[in-house]
XYZ file of C-alpha atoms in Angstrom:
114
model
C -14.400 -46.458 71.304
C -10.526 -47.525 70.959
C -8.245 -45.236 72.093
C -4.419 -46.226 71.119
C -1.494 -45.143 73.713
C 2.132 -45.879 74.066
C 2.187 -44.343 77.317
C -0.698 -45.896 79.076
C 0.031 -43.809 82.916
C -0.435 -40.471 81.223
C -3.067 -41.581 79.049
C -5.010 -42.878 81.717
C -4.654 -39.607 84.056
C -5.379 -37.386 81.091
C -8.865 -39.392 80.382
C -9.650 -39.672 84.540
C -9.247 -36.067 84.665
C -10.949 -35.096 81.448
C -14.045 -37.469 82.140
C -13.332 -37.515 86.031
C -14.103 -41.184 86.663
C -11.137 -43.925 87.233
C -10.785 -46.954 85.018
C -13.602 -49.911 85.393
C -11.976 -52.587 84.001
C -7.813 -53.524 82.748
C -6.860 -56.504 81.918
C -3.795 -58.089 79.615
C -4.587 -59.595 76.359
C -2.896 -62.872 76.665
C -0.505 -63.895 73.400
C 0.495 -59.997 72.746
C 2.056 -57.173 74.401
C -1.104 -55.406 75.308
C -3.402 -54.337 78.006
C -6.957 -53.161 77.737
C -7.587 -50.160 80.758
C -12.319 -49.968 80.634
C -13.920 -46.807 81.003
C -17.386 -46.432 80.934
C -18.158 -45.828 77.081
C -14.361 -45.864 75.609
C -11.169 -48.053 76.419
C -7.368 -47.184 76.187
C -5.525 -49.787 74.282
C -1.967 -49.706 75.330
C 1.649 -50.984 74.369
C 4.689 -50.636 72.759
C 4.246 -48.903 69.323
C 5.367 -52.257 68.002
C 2.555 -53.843 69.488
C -0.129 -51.579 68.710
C 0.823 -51.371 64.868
C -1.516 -54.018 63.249
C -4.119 -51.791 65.406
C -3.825 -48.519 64.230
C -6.809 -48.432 62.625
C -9.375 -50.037 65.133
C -12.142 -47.856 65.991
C -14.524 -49.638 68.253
C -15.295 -52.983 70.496
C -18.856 -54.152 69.743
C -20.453 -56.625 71.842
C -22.493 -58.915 69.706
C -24.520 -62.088 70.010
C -24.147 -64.445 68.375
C -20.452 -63.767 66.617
C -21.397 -66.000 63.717
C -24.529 -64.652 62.735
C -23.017 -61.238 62.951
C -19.916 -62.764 61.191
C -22.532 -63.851 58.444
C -24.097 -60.537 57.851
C -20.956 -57.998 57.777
C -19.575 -60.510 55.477
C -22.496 -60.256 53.024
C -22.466 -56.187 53.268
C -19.368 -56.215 51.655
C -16.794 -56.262 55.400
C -13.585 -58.394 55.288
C -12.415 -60.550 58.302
C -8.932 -59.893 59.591
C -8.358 -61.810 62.327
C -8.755 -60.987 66.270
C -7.441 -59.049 68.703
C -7.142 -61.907 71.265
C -8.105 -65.632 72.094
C -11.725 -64.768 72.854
C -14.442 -64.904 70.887
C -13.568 -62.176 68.755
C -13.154 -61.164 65.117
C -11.390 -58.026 63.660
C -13.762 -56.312 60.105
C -12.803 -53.840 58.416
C -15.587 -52.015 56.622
C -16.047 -51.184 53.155
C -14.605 -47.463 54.287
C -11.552 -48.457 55.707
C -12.734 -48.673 59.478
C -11.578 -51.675 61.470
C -14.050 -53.163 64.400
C -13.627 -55.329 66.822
C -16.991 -57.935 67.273
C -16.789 -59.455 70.616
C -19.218 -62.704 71.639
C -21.244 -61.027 74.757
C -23.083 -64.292 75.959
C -25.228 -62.228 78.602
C -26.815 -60.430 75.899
C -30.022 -61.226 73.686
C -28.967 -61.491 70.354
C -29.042 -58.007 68.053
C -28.737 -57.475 64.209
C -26.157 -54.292 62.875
């Protein structure tokens, strides 16, 4: 699960003391004015509002393997690429309901079929 914040130090004390656990994971996404702060099961996406715009919609990260065959089969069920987030293997889809997903490449898994 995304979770969209222009102020990313309250954001991330509300969550910690909602869910009390600290972050697992941040990390910049290089090319935009964004960083990426891991829980475990749900990550705050944060920047200006500027920056977060074309992202307003995204709902989820979903590790995949392999991207293309994935890429393949959304395709086919009626999904429309639009883009990625960052420079990894990624791709932005945006589902026949409106919903926009990130796919993510995730190498260390076996592959696994929507």
């Amino acid at each position: 699960v995304i979770l969209l914040s222009t102020d990313p130090q309250s954001a991330l004390h509300r969550y910690e003391q909602l869910f009390a656990s600290h972050p697992i994971h941040e990390f910049r996404i290089p090319g935009r004015d964004l960083v990426v702060t891991a829980f475990a099961g749900f990550s705050v996406l944060s920047g200006s509002a500027e920056a977060l715009a074309p992202f307003r919609d995204l709902r989820a990260t979903v590790f995949v393997s392999p991207l293309k065959e994935i890429e393949e089969l959304i395709v086919e069920n009626g999904w429309t690429r639009e883009g990625t987030l960052g420079p990894t293997v990624s791709m932005l889809a945006r589902d026949p309901d409106g919903n926009l997903l990130e796919f993510v490449e995730d190498p260390a898994h076996e592959p696994r079929r929507l």
